mmCIF file of C-alpha atoms in Angstrom:
data_model
loop_
_atom_site.group_PDB
_atom_site.id
_atom_site.type_symbol
_atom_site.label_atom_id
_atom_site.label_comp_id
_atom_site.label_asym_id
_atom_site.label_seq_id
_atom_site.Cartn_x
_atom_site.Cartn_y
_atom_site.Cartn_z
ATOM 1 C CA UNK A 1 -23.884 43.012 -17.047
ATOM 2 C CA UNK A 2 -21.240 45.741 -17.009
ATOM 3 C CA UNK A 3 -20.500 48.146 -19.881
ATOM 4 C CA UNK A 4 -16.767 47.838 -20.478
ATOM 5 C CA UNK A 5 -16.148 51.426 -21.522
ATOM 6 C CA UNK A 6 -17.937 53.164 -18.641
ATOM 7 C CA UNK A 7 -17.962 50.424 -16.017
ATOM 8 C CA UNK A 8 -21.694 50.996 -15.489
ATOM 9 C CA UNK A 9 -23.763 48.018 -14.372
ATOM 10 C CA UNK A 10 -27.217 47.268 -15.771
ATOM 11 C CA UNK A 11 -29.843 44.667 -14.962
ATOM 12 C CA UNK A 12 -32.203 42.921 -17.321
ATOM 13 C CA UNK A 13 -33.900 39.599 -17.861
ATOM 14 C CA UNK A 14 -34.152 36.740 -20.337
ATOM 15 C CA UNK A 15 -37.569 35.151 -20.834
ATOM 16 C CA UNK A 16 -38.114 31.821 -22.608
ATOM 17 C CA UNK A 17 -41.886 31.434 -22.986
ATOM 18 C CA UNK A 18 -42.150 28.170 -24.926
ATOM 19 C CA UNK A 19 -39.389 25.863 -23.712
ATOM 20 C CA UNK A 20 -40.357 22.269 -24.431
ATOM 21 C CA UNK A 21 -38.590 19.103 -25.500
ATOM 22 C CA UNK A 22 -41.164 18.953 -28.301
ATOM 23 C CA UNK A 23 -39.677 22.101 -29.868
ATOM 24 C CA UNK A 24 -36.277 22.464 -31.466
ATOM 25 C CA UNK A 25 -33.998 24.626 -29.309
ATOM 26 C CA UNK A 26 -33.045 26.717 -32.335
ATOM 27 C CA UNK A 27 -36.721 27.609 -32.806
ATOM 28 C CA UNK A 28 -37.253 28.520 -29.155
ATOM 29 C CA UNK A 29 -38.242 32.124 -28.629
ATOM 30 C CA UNK A 30 -35.887 34.090 -26.361
ATOM 31 C CA UNK A 31 -36.941 37.569 -25.239
ATOM 32 C CA UNK A 32 -34.374 39.981 -23.817
ATOM 33 C CA UNK A 33 -35.369 43.077 -21.846
ATOM 34 C CA UNK A 34 -33.493 45.582 -19.707
ATOM 35 C CA UNK A 35 -34.450 47.670 -16.734
ATOM 36 C CA UNK A 36 -34.365 51.470 -16.697
ATOM 37 C CA UNK A 37 -31.196 53.209 -17.796
ATOM 38 C CA UNK A 38 -28.885 52.917 -20.756
ATOM 39 C CA UNK A 39 -27.230 49.561 -21.365
ATOM 40 C CA UNK A 40 -28.519 49.164 -24.930
ATOM 41 C CA UNK A 41 -25.145 47.768 -25.953
ATOM 42 C CA UNK A 42 -25.612 44.946 -23.459
ATOM 43 C CA UNK A 43 -29.157 44.337 -24.645
ATOM 44 C CA UNK A 44 -27.976 44.067 -28.248
ATOM 45 C CA UNK A 45 -25.168 41.743 -27.233
ATOM 46 C CA UNK A 46 -27.629 39.467 -25.390
ATOM 47 C CA UNK A 47 -29.921 39.390 -28.414
ATOM 48 C CA UNK A 48 -27.057 38.204 -30.646
ATOM 49 C CA UNK A 49 -24.176 36.341 -29.029
ATOM 50 C CA UNK A 50 -26.069 35.983 -25.750
ATOM 51 C CA UNK A 51 -28.971 34.194 -27.433
ATOM 52 C CA UNK A 52 -26.535 31.647 -28.895
ATOM 53 C CA UNK A 53 -25.095 30.987 -25.424
ATOM 54 C CA UNK A 54 -28.564 30.654 -23.917
ATOM 55 C CA UNK A 55 -29.553 28.081 -26.560
ATOM 56 C CA UNK A 56 -26.407 26.079 -25.835
ATOM 57 C CA UNK A 57 -27.346 26.048 -22.157
ATOM 58 C CA UNK A 58 -30.912 25.011 -23.019
ATOM 59 C CA UNK A 59 -29.660 21.999 -24.983
ATOM 60 C CA UNK A 60 -27.663 20.832 -21.952
ATOM 61 C CA UNK A 61 -30.615 21.540 -19.655
ATOM 62 C CA UNK A 62 -33.109 19.534 -21.731
ATOM 63 C CA UNK A 63 -30.634 16.669 -22.049
ATOM 64 C CA UNK A 64 -30.159 16.630 -18.270
ATOM 65 C CA UNK A 65 -33.941 16.726 -17.715
ATOM 66 C CA UNK A 66 -34.436 13.697 -19.969
ATOM 67 C CA UNK A 67 -31.674 11.804 -18.145
ATOM 68 C CA UNK A 68 -33.132 12.598 -14.717
ATOM 69 C CA UNK A 69 -36.624 11.670 -15.904
ATOM 70 C CA UNK A 70 -35.411 8.326 -17.267
ATOM 71 C CA UNK A 71 -33.525 7.522 -14.057
ATOM 72 C CA UNK A 72 -36.534 8.504 -11.985
ATOM 73 C CA UNK A 73 -38.786 6.090 -13.870
ATOM 74 C CA UNK A 74 -36.674 3.084 -12.805
ATOM 75 C CA UNK A 75 -37.383 2.772 -9.107
ATOM 76 C CA UNK A 76 -36.505 -0.252 -6.930
ATOM 77 C CA UNK A 77 -39.355 -2.432 -5.681
ATOM 78 C CA UNK A 78 -39.875 -4.321 -2.455
ATOM 79 C CA UNK A 79 -38.418 -7.813 -2.355
ATOM 80 C CA UNK A 80 -41.057 -10.599 -2.598
ATOM 81 C CA UNK A 81 -42.231 -12.479 0.444
ATOM 82 C CA UNK A 82 -41.055 -9.852 2.904
ATOM 83 C CA UNK A 83 -37.402 -10.681 2.247
ATOM 84 C CA UNK A 84 -34.824 -7.975 2.716
ATOM 85 C CA UNK A 85 -33.250 -6.607 -0.423
ATOM 86 C CA UNK A 86 -29.758 -7.965 -0.849
ATOM 87 C CA UNK A 87 -26.720 -5.732 -0.621
ATOM 88 C CA UNK A 88 -25.009 -5.068 -3.912
ATOM 89 C CA UNK A 89 -21.202 -4.822 -3.857
ATOM 90 C CA UNK A 90 -19.401 -3.275 -6.785
ATOM 91 C CA UNK A 91 -15.595 -3.305 -6.879
ATOM 92 C CA UNK A 92 -14.273 -0.225 -8.671
ATOM 93 C CA UNK A 93 -10.489 -0.014 -8.683
ATOM 94 C CA UNK A 94 -9.523 0.267 -5.035
ATOM 95 C CA UNK A 95 -12.981 1.543 -4.128
ATOM 96 C CA UNK A 96 -15.585 -0.790 -2.655
ATOM 97 C CA UNK A 97 -19.178 0.341 -3.117
ATOM 98 C CA UNK A 98 -22.425 -0.819 -1.526
ATOM 99 C CA UNK A 99 -25.943 0.243 -2.364
ATOM 100 C CA UNK A 100 -28.974 -0.585 -0.228
ATOM 101 C CA UNK A 101 -32.335 1.114 0.228
ATOM 102 C CA UNK A 102 -32.166 3.540 3.130
ATOM 103 C CA UNK A 103 -35.898 3.369 3.847
ATOM 104 C CA UNK A 104 -38.980 1.340 2.913
ATOM 105 C CA UNK A 105 -40.250 2.351 -0.480
ATOM 106 C CA UNK A 106 -43.903 2.566 0.506
ATOM 107 C CA UNK A 107 -44.229 6.126 -0.738
ATOM 108 C CA UNK A 108 -46.870 8.367 0.785
ATOM 109 C CA UNK A 109 -47.633 11.729 -0.794
ATOM 110 C CA UNK A 110 -44.461 13.244 -2.203
ATOM 111 C CA UNK A 111 -42.026 11.279 -0.063
ATOM 112 C CA UNK A 112 -38.788 10.840 -2.024
ATOM 113 C CA UNK A 113 -37.458 7.260 -2.357
ATOM 114 C CA UNK A 114 -33.814 7.190 -1.304
ATOM 115 C CA UNK A 115 -30.831 4.835 -1.122
ATOM 116 C CA UNK A 116 -27.722 4.490 1.029
ATOM 117 C CA UNK A 117 -24.327 4.578 -0.656
ATOM 118 C CA UNK A 118 -21.214 3.131 0.940
ATOM 119 C CA UNK A 119 -17.720 3.513 -0.552
ATOM 120 C CA UNK A 120 -14.146 2.865 0.605
ATOM 121 C CA UNK A 121 -10.983 4.415 -0.772
ATOM 122 C CA UNK A 122 -7.315 4.037 0.226
ATOM 123 C CA UNK A 123 -5.073 7.124 0.260
ATOM 124 C CA UNK A 124 -1.281 7.308 0.569
ATOM 125 C CA UNK A 125 -1.573 9.906 3.296
ATOM 126 C CA UNK A 126 -1.842 9.985 7.105
ATOM 127 C CA UNK A 127 -5.337 10.526 8.509
ATOM 128 C CA UNK A 128 -4.658 14.015 9.858
ATOM 129 C CA UNK A 129 -3.442 15.215 6.442
ATOM 130 C CA UNK A 130 -6.437 13.708 4.640
ATOM 131 C CA UNK A 131 -8.806 15.229 7.215
ATOM 132 C CA UNK A 132 -7.232 18.647 6.545
ATOM 133 C CA UNK A 133 -7.810 18.285 2.804
ATOM 134 C CA UNK A 134 -11.564 18.065 3.498
ATOM 135 C CA UNK A 135 -11.681 20.889 6.068
ATOM 136 C CA UNK A 136 -9.172 23.524 4.900
ATOM 137 C CA UNK A 137 -10.487 26.011 2.343
ATOM 138 C CA UNK A 138 -7.173 26.430 0.504
ATOM 139 C CA UNK A 139 -6.692 22.658 0.136
ATOM 140 C CA UNK A 140 -10.305 22.086 -0.953
ATOM 141 C CA UNK A 141 -9.880 24.753 -3.631
ATOM 142 C CA UNK A 142 -6.675 23.108 -4.842
ATOM 143 C CA UNK A 143 -8.122 19.634 -5.397
ATOM 144 C CA UNK A 144 -11.536 20.867 -6.634
ATOM 145 C CA UNK A 145 -9.968 23.574 -8.841
ATOM 146 C CA UNK A 146 -12.874 25.917 -7.907
ATOM 147 C CA UNK A 147 -13.563 28.606 -5.318
ATOM 148 C CA UNK A 148 -15.173 27.095 -2.220
ATOM 149 C CA UNK A 149 -16.891 28.045 1.024
ATOM 150 C CA UNK A 150 -15.501 25.870 3.830
ATOM 151 C CA UNK A 151 -16.529 26.742 7.393
ATOM 152 C CA UNK A 152 -15.248 23.629 9.165
ATOM 153 C CA UNK A 153 -17.123 23.920 12.457
ATOM 154 C CA UNK A 154 -20.429 22.591 13.715
ATOM 155 C CA UNK A 155 -23.170 24.477 11.835
ATOM 156 C CA UNK A 156 -20.640 25.883 9.342
ATOM 157 C CA UNK A 157 -21.448 26.135 5.630
ATOM 158 C CA UNK A 158 -20.019 24.120 2.752
ATOM 159 C CA UNK A 159 -20.197 25.087 -0.925
ATOM 160 C CA UNK A 160 -18.141 23.561 -3.745
ATOM 161 C CA UNK A 161 -17.941 23.086 -7.509
ATOM 162 C CA UNK A 162 -19.442 26.496 -8.362
ATOM 163 C CA UNK A 163 -22.459 25.869 -6.137
ATOM 164 C CA UNK A 164 -23.273 22.419 -7.537
ATOM 165 C CA UNK A 165 -22.653 20.957 -4.063
ATOM 166 C CA UNK A 166 -23.649 22.624 -0.786
ATOM 167 C CA UNK A 167 -24.320 21.703 2.800
ATOM 168 C CA UNK A 168 -23.473 22.135 6.458
ATOM 169 C CA UNK A 169 -21.002 20.565 8.876
ATOM 170 C CA UNK A 170 -22.838 18.765 11.709
ATOM 171 C CA UNK A 171 -19.987 16.854 13.389
ATOM 172 C CA UNK A 172 -16.186 17.134 13.287
ATOM 173 C CA UNK A 173 -13.753 14.875 15.134
ATOM 174 C CA UNK A 174 -10.236 15.891 14.006
ATOM 175 C CA UNK A 175 -8.409 13.185 12.014
ATOM 176 C CA UNK A 176 -11.266 10.732 12.633
ATOM 177 C CA UNK A 177 -14.711 11.731 11.380
ATOM 178 C CA UNK A 178 -16.699 14.384 9.483
ATOM 179 C CA UNK A 179 -20.511 14.412 9.200
ATOM 180 C CA UNK A 180 -22.312 16.706 6.753
ATOM 181 C CA UNK A 181 -25.736 17.680 5.567
ATOM 182 C CA UNK A 182 -24.974 17.474 1.835
ATOM 183 C CA UNK A 183 -26.884 18.025 -1.401
ATOM 184 C CA UNK A 184 -26.481 18.487 -5.136
ATOM 185 C CA UNK A 185 -28.124 21.507 -6.745
ATOM 186 C CA UNK A 186 -30.188 19.285 -9.070
ATOM 187 C CA UNK A 187 -31.909 17.503 -6.149
ATOM 188 C CA UNK A 188 -35.433 18.434 -4.987
ATOM 189 C CA UNK A 189 -35.472 21.705 -3.053
ATOM 190 C CA UNK A 190 -34.332 21.455 0.582
ATOM 191 C CA UNK A 191 -33.578 17.724 0.297
ATOM 192 C CA UNK A 192 -30.272 16.797 1.971
ATOM 193 C CA UNK A 193 -28.398 13.538 2.355
ATOM 194 C CA UNK A 194 -26.305 12.771 5.434
ATOM 195 C CA UNK A 195 -22.658 12.150 4.567
ATOM 196 C CA UNK A 196 -20.328 10.525 7.124
ATOM 197 C CA UNK A 197 -16.599 10.385 6.351
ATOM 198 C CA UNK A 198 -14.573 8.106 8.616
ATOM 199 C CA UNK A 199 -10.757 8.171 8.522
ATOM 200 C CA UNK A 200 -8.959 4.950 9.561
ATOM 201 C CA UNK A 201 -5.155 4.944 9.808
ATOM 202 C CA UNK A 202 -3.453 1.826 8.442
ATOM 203 C CA UNK A 203 0.211 1.123 7.754
ATOM 204 C CA UNK A 204 1.426 4.167 5.769
ATOM 205 C CA UNK A 205 -2.081 4.734 4.378
ATOM 206 C CA UNK A 206 -5.535 5.942 5.398
ATOM 207 C CA UNK A 207 -8.766 4.134 4.585
ATOM 208 C CA UNK A 208 -11.578 6.604 3.995
ATOM 209 C CA UNK A 209 -15.083 5.213 4.485
ATOM 210 C CA UNK A 210 -17.956 7.169 2.968
ATOM 211 C CA UNK A 211 -21.530 6.516 4.062
ATOM 212 C CA UNK A 212 -24.140 8.629 2.313
ATOM 213 C CA UNK A 213 -27.769 8.135 3.382
ATOM 214 C CA UNK A 214 -30.861 9.796 1.952
ATOM 215 C CA UNK A 215 -29.653 9.996 -1.664
ATOM 216 C CA UNK A 216 -32.599 10.263 -4.097
ATOM 217 C CA UNK A 217 -32.893 7.028 -6.079
ATOM 218 C CA UNK A 218 -32.725 8.936 -9.359
ATOM 219 C CA UNK A 219 -29.419 10.538 -8.299
ATOM 220 C CA UNK A 220 -27.618 7.405 -7.095
ATOM 221 C CA UNK A 221 -25.247 7.010 -10.046
ATOM 222 C CA UNK A 222 -24.509 10.731 -10.380
ATOM 223 C CA UNK A 223 -23.734 10.893 -6.636
ATOM 224 C CA UNK A 224 -21.337 7.933 -6.901
ATOM 225 C CA UNK A 225 -19.714 9.617 -9.900
ATOM 226 C CA UNK A 226 -19.348 12.877 -7.963
ATOM 227 C CA UNK A 227 -17.588 11.263 -4.998
ATOM 228 C CA UNK A 228 -15.431 8.902 -7.053
ATOM 229 C CA UNK A 229 -14.261 11.316 -9.744
ATOM 230 C CA UNK A 230 -14.643 14.828 -8.315
ATOM 231 C CA UNK A 231 -13.513 14.007 -4.780
ATOM 232 C CA UNK A 232 -11.472 10.786 -4.524
ATOM 233 C CA UNK A 233 -9.653 10.843 -7.867
ATOM 234 C CA UNK A 234 -8.916 14.574 -7.648
ATOM 235 C CA UNK A 235 -7.572 14.193 -4.092
ATOM 236 C CA UNK A 236 -5.389 11.254 -5.214
ATOM 237 C CA UNK A 237 -4.025 13.430 -8.020
ATOM 238 C CA UNK A 238 -3.446 16.349 -5.625
ATOM 239 C CA UNK A 239 -1.541 14.128 -3.170
ATOM 240 C CA UNK A 240 0.627 12.745 -5.969
ATOM 241 C CA UNK A 241 1.441 16.240 -7.236
ATOM 242 C CA UNK A 242 2.379 17.308 -3.701
ATOM 243 C CA UNK A 243 4.783 14.356 -3.414
ATOM 244 C CA UNK A 244 6.289 15.091 -6.822
ATOM 245 C CA UNK A 245 6.881 18.718 -5.832
ATOM 246 C CA UNK A 246 8.657 17.641 -2.662
ATOM 247 C CA UNK A 247 10.878 15.127 -4.466
#
C-alpha cells in the first residue's frame, strides 16, 4: 500500500491460518504484518477496515468453492452398450448451443474430464468489423469495460476481465477465423481450452460460430455464461450504441 501523505510504498502480508467452511467467516483469524520500515498507518488500516474487506472476499471465495465442488461432483458417464453420447442442443435467444464430451471419460491419474461447447450468434455487423472487435485493444476494452492485453498476432498474449480470462493467439485469418489458447483463472493451473471463432458473412449480418474444446466439465455452465453474457451480449450492446451515436 501507499501512504497518502508521503507517497511512500510499503509491503506486508495477510495470513489466514484457519480458513474452513466449518468456521464462520466472522470468527476467522486474520493476521496482518508489515515488512521493515514505517507504514504503521497502513497496518492499522488493514487490521480494521481491511479485515472487513478480507472477510467479505472470503465469503465470496467459500461460496465459489462450494459451487465448484458441487459442479465437479456431477460428472457425465459413458453411454451404455458402447453407444455414443447424444448431442444436446439448447436454443437460447438467437444463440444455438451444443455440448458433447470432447474426450472419453476413462480418467487415468489426474486427467481432467472435459467437454466441447459449440455456440452460434448473429451480429448486425460485417465480418471484418466483428473480427476487429475481437482483435483491437481499444474495441475490446470498450465492450468489456475493463483494461485488456490484446496482442493479435500468432503467439501474442490475451488478458481480459481483470485477469479472469487469459490466453494466447495461435491462428488469425483476418475477417474469417481466430484460434486461441484460452482459460479462466479458476481452472486448474496451466489447463487451457482451444477456442475457435469463425466469422461467416450473411446478408447484412455475420454469423459467429464458437467452438470451445477442452473445457473442464465442472466449468461448462460458467464458460457458456462467460461467452454469452460477457462477450456476445456486451458486443451486441456495443454495436447498438455505435449505431445510435452515428444516427
